[in-house]
mmCIF file of C-alpha atoms and ligand atoms in Angstrom:
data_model
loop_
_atom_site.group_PDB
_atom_site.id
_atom_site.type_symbol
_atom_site.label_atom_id
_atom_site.label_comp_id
_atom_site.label_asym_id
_atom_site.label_seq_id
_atom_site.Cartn_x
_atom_site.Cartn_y
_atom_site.Cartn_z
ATOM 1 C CA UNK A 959 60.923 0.332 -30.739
ATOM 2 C CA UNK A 960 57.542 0.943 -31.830
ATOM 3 C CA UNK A 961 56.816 0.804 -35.640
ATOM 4 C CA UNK A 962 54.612 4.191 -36.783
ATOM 5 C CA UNK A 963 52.736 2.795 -40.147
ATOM 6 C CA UNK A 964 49.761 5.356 -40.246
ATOM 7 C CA UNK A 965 51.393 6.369 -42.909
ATOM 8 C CA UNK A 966 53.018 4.988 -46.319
ATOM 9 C CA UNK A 967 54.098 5.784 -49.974
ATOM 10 C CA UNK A 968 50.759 5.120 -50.797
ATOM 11 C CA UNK A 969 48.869 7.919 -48.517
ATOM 12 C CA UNK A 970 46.454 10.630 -49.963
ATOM 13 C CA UNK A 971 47.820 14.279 -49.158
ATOM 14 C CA UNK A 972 44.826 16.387 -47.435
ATOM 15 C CA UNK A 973 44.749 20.387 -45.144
ATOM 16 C CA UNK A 974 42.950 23.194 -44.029
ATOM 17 C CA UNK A 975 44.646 26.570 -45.487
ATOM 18 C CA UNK A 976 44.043 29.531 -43.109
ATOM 19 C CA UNK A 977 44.890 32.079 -40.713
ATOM 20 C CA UNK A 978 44.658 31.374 -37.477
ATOM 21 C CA UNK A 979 44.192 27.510 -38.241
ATOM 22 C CA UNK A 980 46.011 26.040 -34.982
ATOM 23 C CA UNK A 981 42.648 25.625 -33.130
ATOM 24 C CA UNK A 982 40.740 24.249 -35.891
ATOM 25 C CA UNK A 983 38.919 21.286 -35.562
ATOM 26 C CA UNK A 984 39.015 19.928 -39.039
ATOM 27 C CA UNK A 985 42.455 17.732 -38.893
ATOM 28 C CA UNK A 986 40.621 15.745 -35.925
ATOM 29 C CA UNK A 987 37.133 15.725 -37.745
ATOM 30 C CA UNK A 988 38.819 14.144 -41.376
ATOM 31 C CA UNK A 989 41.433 12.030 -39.721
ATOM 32 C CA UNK A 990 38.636 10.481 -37.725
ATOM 33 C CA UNK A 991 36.432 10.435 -40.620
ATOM 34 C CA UNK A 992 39.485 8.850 -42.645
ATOM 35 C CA UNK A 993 40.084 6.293 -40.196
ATOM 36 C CA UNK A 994 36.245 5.168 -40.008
ATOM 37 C CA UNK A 995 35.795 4.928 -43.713
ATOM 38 C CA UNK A 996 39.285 2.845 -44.280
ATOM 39 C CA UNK A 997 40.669 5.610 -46.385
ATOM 40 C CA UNK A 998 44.479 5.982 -46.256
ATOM 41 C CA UNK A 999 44.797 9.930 -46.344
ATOM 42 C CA UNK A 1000 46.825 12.344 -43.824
ATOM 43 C CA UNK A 1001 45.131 15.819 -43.166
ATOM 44 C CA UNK A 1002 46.973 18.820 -41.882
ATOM 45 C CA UNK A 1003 46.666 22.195 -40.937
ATOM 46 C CA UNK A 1004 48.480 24.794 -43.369
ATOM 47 C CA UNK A 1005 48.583 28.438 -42.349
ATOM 48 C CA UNK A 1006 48.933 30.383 -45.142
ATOM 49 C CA UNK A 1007 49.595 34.490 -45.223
ATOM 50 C CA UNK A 1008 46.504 36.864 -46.827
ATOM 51 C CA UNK A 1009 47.411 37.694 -50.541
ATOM 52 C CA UNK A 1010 49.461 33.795 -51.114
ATOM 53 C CA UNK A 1011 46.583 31.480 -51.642
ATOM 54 C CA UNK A 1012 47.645 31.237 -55.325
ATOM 55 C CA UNK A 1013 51.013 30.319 -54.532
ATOM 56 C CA UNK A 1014 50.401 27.864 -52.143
ATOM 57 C CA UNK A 1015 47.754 26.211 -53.970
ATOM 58 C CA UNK A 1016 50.307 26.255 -57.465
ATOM 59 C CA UNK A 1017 52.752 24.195 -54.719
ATOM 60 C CA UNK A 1018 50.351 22.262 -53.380
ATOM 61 C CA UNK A 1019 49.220 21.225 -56.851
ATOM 62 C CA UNK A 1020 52.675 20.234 -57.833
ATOM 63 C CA UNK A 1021 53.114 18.211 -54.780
ATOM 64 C CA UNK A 1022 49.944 16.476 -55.230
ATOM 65 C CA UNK A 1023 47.767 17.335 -52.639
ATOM 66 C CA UNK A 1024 44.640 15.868 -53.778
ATOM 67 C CA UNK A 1025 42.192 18.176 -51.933
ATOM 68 C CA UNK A 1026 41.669 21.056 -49.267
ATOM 69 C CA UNK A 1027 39.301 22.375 -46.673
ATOM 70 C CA UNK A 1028 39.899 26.656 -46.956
ATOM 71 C CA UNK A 1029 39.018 28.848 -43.720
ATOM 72 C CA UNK A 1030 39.056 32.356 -42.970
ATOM 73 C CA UNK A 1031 39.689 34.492 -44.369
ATOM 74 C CA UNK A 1032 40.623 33.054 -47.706
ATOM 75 C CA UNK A 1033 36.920 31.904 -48.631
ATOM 76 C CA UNK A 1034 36.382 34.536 -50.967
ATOM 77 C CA UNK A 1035 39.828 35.480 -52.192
ATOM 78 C CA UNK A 1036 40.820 31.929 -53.013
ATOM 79 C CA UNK A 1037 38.013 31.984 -55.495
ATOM 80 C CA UNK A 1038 40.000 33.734 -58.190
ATOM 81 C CA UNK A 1039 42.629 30.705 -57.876
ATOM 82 C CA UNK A 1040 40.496 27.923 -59.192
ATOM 83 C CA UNK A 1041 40.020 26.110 -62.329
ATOM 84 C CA UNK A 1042 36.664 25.361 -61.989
ATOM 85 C CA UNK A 1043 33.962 25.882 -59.442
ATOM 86 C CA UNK A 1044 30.693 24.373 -58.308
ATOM 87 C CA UNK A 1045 27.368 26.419 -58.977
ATOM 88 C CA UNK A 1046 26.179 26.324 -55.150
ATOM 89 C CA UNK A 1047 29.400 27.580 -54.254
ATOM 90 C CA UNK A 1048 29.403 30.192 -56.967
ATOM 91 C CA UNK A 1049 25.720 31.659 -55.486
ATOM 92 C CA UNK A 1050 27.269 32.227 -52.076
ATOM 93 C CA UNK A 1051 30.269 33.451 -53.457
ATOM 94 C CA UNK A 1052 32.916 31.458 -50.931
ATOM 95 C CA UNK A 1053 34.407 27.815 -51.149
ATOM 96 C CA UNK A 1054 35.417 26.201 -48.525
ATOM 97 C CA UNK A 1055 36.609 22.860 -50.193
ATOM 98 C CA UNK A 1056 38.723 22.488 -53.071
ATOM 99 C CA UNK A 1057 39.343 19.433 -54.904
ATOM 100 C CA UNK A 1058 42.009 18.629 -57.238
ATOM 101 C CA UNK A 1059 41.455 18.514 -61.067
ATOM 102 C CA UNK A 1060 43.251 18.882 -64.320
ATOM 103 C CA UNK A 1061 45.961 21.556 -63.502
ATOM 104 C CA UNK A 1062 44.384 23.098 -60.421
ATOM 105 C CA UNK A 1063 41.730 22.778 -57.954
ATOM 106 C CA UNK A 1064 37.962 23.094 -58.440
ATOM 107 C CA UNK A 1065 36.029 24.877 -55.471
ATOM 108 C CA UNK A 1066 32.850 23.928 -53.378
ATOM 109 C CA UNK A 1067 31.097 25.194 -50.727
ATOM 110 C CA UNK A 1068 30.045 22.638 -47.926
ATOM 111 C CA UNK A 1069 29.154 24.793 -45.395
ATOM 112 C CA UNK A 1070 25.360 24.984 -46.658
ATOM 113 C CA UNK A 1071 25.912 21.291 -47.757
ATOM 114 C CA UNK A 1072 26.557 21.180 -43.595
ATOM 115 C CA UNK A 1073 23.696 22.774 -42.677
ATOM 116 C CA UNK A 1074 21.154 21.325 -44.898
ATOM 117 C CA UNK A 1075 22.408 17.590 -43.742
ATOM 118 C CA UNK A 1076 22.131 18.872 -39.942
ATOM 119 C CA UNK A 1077 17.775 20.031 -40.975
ATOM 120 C CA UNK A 1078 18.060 16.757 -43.141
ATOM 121 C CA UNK A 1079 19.367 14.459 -39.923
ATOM 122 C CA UNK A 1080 17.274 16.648 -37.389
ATOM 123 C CA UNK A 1081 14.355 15.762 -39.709
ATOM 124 C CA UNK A 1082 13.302 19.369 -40.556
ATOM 125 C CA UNK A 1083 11.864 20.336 -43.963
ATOM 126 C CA UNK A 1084 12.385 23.861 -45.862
ATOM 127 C CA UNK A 1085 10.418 23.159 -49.242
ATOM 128 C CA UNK A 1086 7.221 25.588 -48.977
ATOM 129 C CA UNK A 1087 8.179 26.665 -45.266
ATOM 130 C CA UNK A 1088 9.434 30.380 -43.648
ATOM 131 C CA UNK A 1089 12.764 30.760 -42.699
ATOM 132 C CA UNK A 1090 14.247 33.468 -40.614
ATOM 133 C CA UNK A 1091 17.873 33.764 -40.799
ATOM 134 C CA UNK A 1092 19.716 35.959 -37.798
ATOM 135 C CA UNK A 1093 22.800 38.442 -39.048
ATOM 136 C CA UNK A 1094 23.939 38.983 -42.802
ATOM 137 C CA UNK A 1095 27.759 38.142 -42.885
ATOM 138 C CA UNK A 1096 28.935 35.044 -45.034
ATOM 139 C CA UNK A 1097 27.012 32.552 -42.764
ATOM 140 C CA UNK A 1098 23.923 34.018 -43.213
ATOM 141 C CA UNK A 1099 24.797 34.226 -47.253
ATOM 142 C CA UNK A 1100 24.803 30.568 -47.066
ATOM 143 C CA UNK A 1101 22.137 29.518 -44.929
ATOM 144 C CA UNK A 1102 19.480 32.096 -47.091
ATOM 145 C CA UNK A 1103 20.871 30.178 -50.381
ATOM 146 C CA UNK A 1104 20.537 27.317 -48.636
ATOM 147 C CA UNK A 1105 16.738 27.846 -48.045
ATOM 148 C CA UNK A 1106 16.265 29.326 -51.618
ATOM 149 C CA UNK A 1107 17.547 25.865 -53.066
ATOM 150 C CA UNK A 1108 15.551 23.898 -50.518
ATOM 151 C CA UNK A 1109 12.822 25.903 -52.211
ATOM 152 C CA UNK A 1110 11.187 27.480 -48.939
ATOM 153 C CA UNK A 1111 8.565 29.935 -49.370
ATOM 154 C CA UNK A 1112 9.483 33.064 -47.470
ATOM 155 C CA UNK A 1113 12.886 33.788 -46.319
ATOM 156 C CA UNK A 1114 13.382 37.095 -43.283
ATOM 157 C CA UNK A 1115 17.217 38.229 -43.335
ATOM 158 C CA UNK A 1116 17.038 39.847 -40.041
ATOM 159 C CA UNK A 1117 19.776 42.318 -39.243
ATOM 160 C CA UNK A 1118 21.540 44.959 -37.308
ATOM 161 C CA UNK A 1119 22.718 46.590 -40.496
ATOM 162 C CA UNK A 1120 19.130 46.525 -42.871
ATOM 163 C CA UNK A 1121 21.679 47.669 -45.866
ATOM 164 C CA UNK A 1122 23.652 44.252 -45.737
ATOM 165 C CA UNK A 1123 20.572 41.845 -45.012
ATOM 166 C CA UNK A 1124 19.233 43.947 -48.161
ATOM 167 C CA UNK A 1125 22.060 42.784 -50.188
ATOM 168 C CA UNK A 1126 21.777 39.105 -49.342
ATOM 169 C CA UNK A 1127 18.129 39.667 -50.769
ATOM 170 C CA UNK A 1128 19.115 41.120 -53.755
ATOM 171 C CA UNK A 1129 21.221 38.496 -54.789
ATOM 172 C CA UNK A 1130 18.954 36.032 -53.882
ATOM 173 C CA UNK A 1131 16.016 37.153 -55.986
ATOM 174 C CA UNK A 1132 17.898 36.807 -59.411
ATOM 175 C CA UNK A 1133 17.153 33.070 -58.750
ATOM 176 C CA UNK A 1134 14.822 32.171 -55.700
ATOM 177 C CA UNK A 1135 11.193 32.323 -56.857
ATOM 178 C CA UNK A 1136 9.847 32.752 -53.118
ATOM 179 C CA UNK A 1137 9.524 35.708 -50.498
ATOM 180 C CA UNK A 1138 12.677 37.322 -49.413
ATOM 181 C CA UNK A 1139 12.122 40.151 -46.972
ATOM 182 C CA UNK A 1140 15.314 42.093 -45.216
ATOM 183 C CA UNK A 1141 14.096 43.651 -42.300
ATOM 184 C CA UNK A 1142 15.521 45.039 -38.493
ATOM 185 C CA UNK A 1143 15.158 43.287 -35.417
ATOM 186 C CA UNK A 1144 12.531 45.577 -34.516
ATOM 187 C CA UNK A 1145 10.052 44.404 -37.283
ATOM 188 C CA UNK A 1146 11.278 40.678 -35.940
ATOM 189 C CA UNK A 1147 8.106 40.286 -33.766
ATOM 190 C CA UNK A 1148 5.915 41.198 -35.902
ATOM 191 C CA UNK A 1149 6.619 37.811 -37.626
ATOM 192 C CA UNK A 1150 3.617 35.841 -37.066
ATOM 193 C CA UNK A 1151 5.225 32.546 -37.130
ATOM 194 C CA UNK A 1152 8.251 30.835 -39.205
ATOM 195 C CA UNK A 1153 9.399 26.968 -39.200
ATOM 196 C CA UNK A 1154 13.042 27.183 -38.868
ATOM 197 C CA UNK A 1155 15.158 29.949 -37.287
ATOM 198 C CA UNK A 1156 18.638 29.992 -38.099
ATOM 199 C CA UNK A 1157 21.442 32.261 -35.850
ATOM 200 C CA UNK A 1158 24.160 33.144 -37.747
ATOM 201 C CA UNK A 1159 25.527 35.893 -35.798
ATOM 202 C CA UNK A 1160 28.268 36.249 -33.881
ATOM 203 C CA UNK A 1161 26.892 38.441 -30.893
ATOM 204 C CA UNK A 1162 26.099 35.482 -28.460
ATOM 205 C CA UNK A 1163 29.636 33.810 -28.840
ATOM 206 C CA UNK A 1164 31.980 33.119 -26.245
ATOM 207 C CA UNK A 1165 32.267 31.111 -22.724
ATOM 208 C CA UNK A 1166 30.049 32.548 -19.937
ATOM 209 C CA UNK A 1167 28.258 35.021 -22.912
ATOM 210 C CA UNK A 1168 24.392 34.893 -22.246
ATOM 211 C CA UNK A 1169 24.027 37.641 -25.065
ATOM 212 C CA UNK A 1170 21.113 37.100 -27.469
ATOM 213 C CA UNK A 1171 20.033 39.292 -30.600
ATOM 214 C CA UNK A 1172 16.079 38.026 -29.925
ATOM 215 C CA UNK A 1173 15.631 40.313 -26.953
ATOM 216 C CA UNK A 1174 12.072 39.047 -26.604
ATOM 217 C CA UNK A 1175 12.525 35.346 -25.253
ATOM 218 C CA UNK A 1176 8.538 35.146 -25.556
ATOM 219 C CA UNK A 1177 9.049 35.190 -29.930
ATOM 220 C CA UNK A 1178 10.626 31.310 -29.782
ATOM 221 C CA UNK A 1179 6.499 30.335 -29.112
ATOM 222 C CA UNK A 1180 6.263 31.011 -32.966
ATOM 223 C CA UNK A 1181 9.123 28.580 -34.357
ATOM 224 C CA UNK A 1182 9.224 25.470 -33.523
ATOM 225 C CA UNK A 1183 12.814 24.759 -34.238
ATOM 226 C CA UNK A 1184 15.936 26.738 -33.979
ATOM 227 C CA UNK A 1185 19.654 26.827 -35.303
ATOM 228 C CA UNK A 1186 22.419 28.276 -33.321
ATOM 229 C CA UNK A 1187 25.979 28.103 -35.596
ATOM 230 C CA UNK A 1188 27.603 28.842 -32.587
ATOM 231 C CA UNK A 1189 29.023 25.817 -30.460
ATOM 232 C CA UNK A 1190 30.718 28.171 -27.948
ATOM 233 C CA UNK A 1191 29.028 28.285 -25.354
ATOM 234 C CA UNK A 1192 27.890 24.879 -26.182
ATOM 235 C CA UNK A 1193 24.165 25.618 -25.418
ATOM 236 C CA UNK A 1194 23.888 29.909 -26.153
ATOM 237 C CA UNK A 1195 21.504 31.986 -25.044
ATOM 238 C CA UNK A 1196 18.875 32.039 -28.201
ATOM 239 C CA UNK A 1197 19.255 27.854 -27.292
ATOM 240 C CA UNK A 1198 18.408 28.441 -23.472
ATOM 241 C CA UNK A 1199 15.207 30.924 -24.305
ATOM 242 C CA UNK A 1200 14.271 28.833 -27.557
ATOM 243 C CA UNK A 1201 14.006 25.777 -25.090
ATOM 244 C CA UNK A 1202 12.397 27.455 -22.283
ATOM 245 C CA UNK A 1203 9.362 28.154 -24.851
ATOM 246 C CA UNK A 1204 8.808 24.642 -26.355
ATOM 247 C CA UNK A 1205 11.167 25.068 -29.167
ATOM 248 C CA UNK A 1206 13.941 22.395 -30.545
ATOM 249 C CA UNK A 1207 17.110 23.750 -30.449
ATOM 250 C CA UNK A 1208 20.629 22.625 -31.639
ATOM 251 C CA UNK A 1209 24.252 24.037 -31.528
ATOM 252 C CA UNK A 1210 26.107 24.652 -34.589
ATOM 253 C CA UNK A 1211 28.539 21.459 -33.893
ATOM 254 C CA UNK A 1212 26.544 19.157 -35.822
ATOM 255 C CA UNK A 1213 26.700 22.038 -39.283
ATOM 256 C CA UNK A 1214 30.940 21.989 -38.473
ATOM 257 C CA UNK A 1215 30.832 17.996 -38.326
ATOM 258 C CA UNK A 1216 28.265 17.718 -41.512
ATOM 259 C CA UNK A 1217 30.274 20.027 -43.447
ATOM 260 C CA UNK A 1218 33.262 18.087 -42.985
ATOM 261 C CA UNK A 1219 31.491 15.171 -43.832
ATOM 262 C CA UNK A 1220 30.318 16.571 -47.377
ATOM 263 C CA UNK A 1221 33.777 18.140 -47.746
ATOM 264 C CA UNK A 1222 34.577 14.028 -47.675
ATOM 265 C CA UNK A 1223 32.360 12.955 -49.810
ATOM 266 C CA UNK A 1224 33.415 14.862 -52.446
ATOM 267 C CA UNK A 1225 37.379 14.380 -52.647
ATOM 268 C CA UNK A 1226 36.225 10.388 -52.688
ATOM 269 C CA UNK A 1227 33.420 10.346 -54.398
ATOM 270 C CA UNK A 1228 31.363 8.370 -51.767
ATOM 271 C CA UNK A 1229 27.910 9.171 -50.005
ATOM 272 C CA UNK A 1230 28.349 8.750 -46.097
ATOM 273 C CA UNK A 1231 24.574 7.428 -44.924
ATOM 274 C CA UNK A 1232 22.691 9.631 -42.310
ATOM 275 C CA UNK A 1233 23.191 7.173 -39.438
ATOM 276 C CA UNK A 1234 27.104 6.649 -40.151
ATOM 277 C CA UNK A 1235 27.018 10.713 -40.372
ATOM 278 C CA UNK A 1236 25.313 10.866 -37.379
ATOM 279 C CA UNK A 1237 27.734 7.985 -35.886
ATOM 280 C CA UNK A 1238 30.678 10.476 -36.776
ATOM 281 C CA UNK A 1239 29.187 13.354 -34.992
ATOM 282 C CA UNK A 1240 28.221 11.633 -31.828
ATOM 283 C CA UNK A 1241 31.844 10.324 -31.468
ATOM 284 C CA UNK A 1242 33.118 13.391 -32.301
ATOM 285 C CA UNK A 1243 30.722 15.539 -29.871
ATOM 286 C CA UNK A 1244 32.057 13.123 -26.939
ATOM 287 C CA UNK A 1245 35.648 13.553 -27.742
ATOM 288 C CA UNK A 1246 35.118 17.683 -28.032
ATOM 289 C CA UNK A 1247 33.523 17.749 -24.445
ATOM 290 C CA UNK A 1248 35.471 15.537 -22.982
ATOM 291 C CA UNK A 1249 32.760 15.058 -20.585
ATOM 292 C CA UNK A 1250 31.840 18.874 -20.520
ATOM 293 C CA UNK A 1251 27.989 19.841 -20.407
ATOM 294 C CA UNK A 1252 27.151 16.672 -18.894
ATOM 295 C CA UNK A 1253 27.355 14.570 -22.079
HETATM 296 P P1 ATR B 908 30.316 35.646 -40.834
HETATM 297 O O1 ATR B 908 30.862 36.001 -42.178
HETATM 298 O O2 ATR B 908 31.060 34.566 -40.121
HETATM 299 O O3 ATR B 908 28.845 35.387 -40.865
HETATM 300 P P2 ATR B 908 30.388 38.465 -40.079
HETATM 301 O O4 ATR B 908 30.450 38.882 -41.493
HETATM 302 O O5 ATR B 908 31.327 39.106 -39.117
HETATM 303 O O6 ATR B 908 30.597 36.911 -39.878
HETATM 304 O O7 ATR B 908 28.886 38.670 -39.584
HETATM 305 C C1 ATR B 908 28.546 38.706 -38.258
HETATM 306 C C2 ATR B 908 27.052 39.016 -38.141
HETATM 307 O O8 ATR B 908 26.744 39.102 -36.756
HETATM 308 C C3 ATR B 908 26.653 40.326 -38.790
HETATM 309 O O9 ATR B 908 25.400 40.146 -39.409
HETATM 310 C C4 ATR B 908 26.550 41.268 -37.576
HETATM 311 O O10 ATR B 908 25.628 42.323 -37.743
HETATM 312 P P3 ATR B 908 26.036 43.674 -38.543
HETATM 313 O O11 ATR B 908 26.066 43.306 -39.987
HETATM 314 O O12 ATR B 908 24.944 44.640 -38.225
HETATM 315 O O13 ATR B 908 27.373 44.068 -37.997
HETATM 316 C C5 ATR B 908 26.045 40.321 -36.528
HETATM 317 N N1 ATR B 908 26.304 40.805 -35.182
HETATM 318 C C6 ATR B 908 27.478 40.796 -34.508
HETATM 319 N N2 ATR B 908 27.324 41.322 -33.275
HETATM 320 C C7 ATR B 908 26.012 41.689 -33.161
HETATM 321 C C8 ATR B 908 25.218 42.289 -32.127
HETATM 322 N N3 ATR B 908 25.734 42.613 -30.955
HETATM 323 N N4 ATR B 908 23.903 42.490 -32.372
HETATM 324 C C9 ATR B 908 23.361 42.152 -33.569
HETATM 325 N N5 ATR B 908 24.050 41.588 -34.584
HETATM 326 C C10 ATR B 908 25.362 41.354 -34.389
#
């Protein structure tokens, strides 16, 4: 019989809380992460009903779970459930890692962590530039603070809905000295050129969807690098007409890896390098496409 020792009275309790989590990502991503850095931990997937966050983290804490990744669509509610939480994560106003303190958890939010390590590995500076970030849901909260800490000059929040994009600016400018302008896609091309492009929205996601939100293919000539969050398809539509332009473009699998990464980094306390980080996310990409997309 074959001995199963993954596992011992000495392992590290880790999840994701959420709902749907089955498809997640994030017990492969930190048990692969776990396994490269030699830590013994075990990291599962923990649906958990709208309206019981508090209970299940109160349980959690008693069993000594030491830390947790949170997904939709606790990553605001959860908030009023911690003990403590982090400033950056406070300014976006969602957590998506907790970590476990003196009689509770304290909250983070890695997802801009993600996405500034994926400019930081791609080798793509913010400080004094323009940024134009794409829709004005939660993702797009984060990737505008995310530019306002990097210090960039100007920020566009471009969207569908002008009222929401103008409430992402709003809360910006209580701290962010630079530019924030909320505009419509209309008044996109009249842009005269940005740096870094970031898509947060939803509207070109899916298998087989060749939808994109920058109608005008011909407006990629004026950014010289783009962002899609969205891995599915693996290379979207803003991707395809970015590249067909000149412009760098990269899916939003290397912001779900980084994230993971940071979420890491702070339940041990240990700073992952770029290349190992980039190590991780190569592996990680292969395994995911299994061969798909010719990679
Ligand atoms: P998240 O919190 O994950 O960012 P969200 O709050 O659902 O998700 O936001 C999705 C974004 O995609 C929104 O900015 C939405 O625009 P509206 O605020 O105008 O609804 C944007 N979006 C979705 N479908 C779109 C479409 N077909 N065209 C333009 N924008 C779209």
């Amino acid at each position: 019989m074959e001995i199963n020792d993954i596992y011992n009275g000495k392992t590290r309790a880790y999840g994701i809380i959420g709902n749907p989590v089955e498809h997640s990502f994030s017990p492969v991503l930190q048990n692969t992460i776990a396994k490269k850095m030699g830590i013994n931990m075990a990291y599962l997937p923990f649906t958990v009903e709208k309206g019981s966050v508090k209970k299940a983290l109160e349980g959690a804490y008693l069993l000594g779970f030491d830390g947790f990744n949170v997904t939709v669509p606790h990553k605001v509610e959860v908030i009023e459930s911690l003990k403590d939480i982090d400033p950056l994560a406070e300014k976006i106003g969602a957590v998506n890692t907790l970590k476990k303190v003196e009689n509770g958890y304290k909250g983070y939010n890695t997802d801009i962590l993600g996405l500034g390590k994926c400019l930081d590995i791609e080798g793509v500076e913010i400080k004094d530039k323009t940024v134009i970030v794409l829709g004005a849901g939660g993702a797009a909260k984060a990737a505008a603070v995310m530019a306002a800490v990097k210090e960039a000059a100007e920020i566009y929040i471009v969207n569908r809905t002008v009222e929401k994009a103008e409430n992402i600016k709003k809360s910006l400018e209580k701290y962010y000295k630079g530019k924030v302008y909320a505009i419509g896609y209309d008044a996109l091309y009249n842009i005269e050129k940005a740096d870094c492009l970031i898509n947060t929205t939803s509207a070109g996601m899916g298998d087989g969807n060749t939808y994109s939100v920058v109608e005008d293919k011909t407006f990629f000539k004026k950014v010289p690098f783009v962002v899609d969050i969205v891995y599915v398809p693996w290379e979207t539509q803003i991707m395809k007409d970015a590249s067909e332009m000149g412009t760098r473009a990269v899916n939003g699998f290397a912001m779900l890896i980084y994230q993971g990464i940071a979420s890491f980094e702070i339940w041990h306390d240990i700073s992952i390098d770029n290349e190992t980080a980039k190590e991780i996310k190569e592996s990680l990409e292969k395994y995911y496409n299994g061969g798909k997309n010719g990679r």
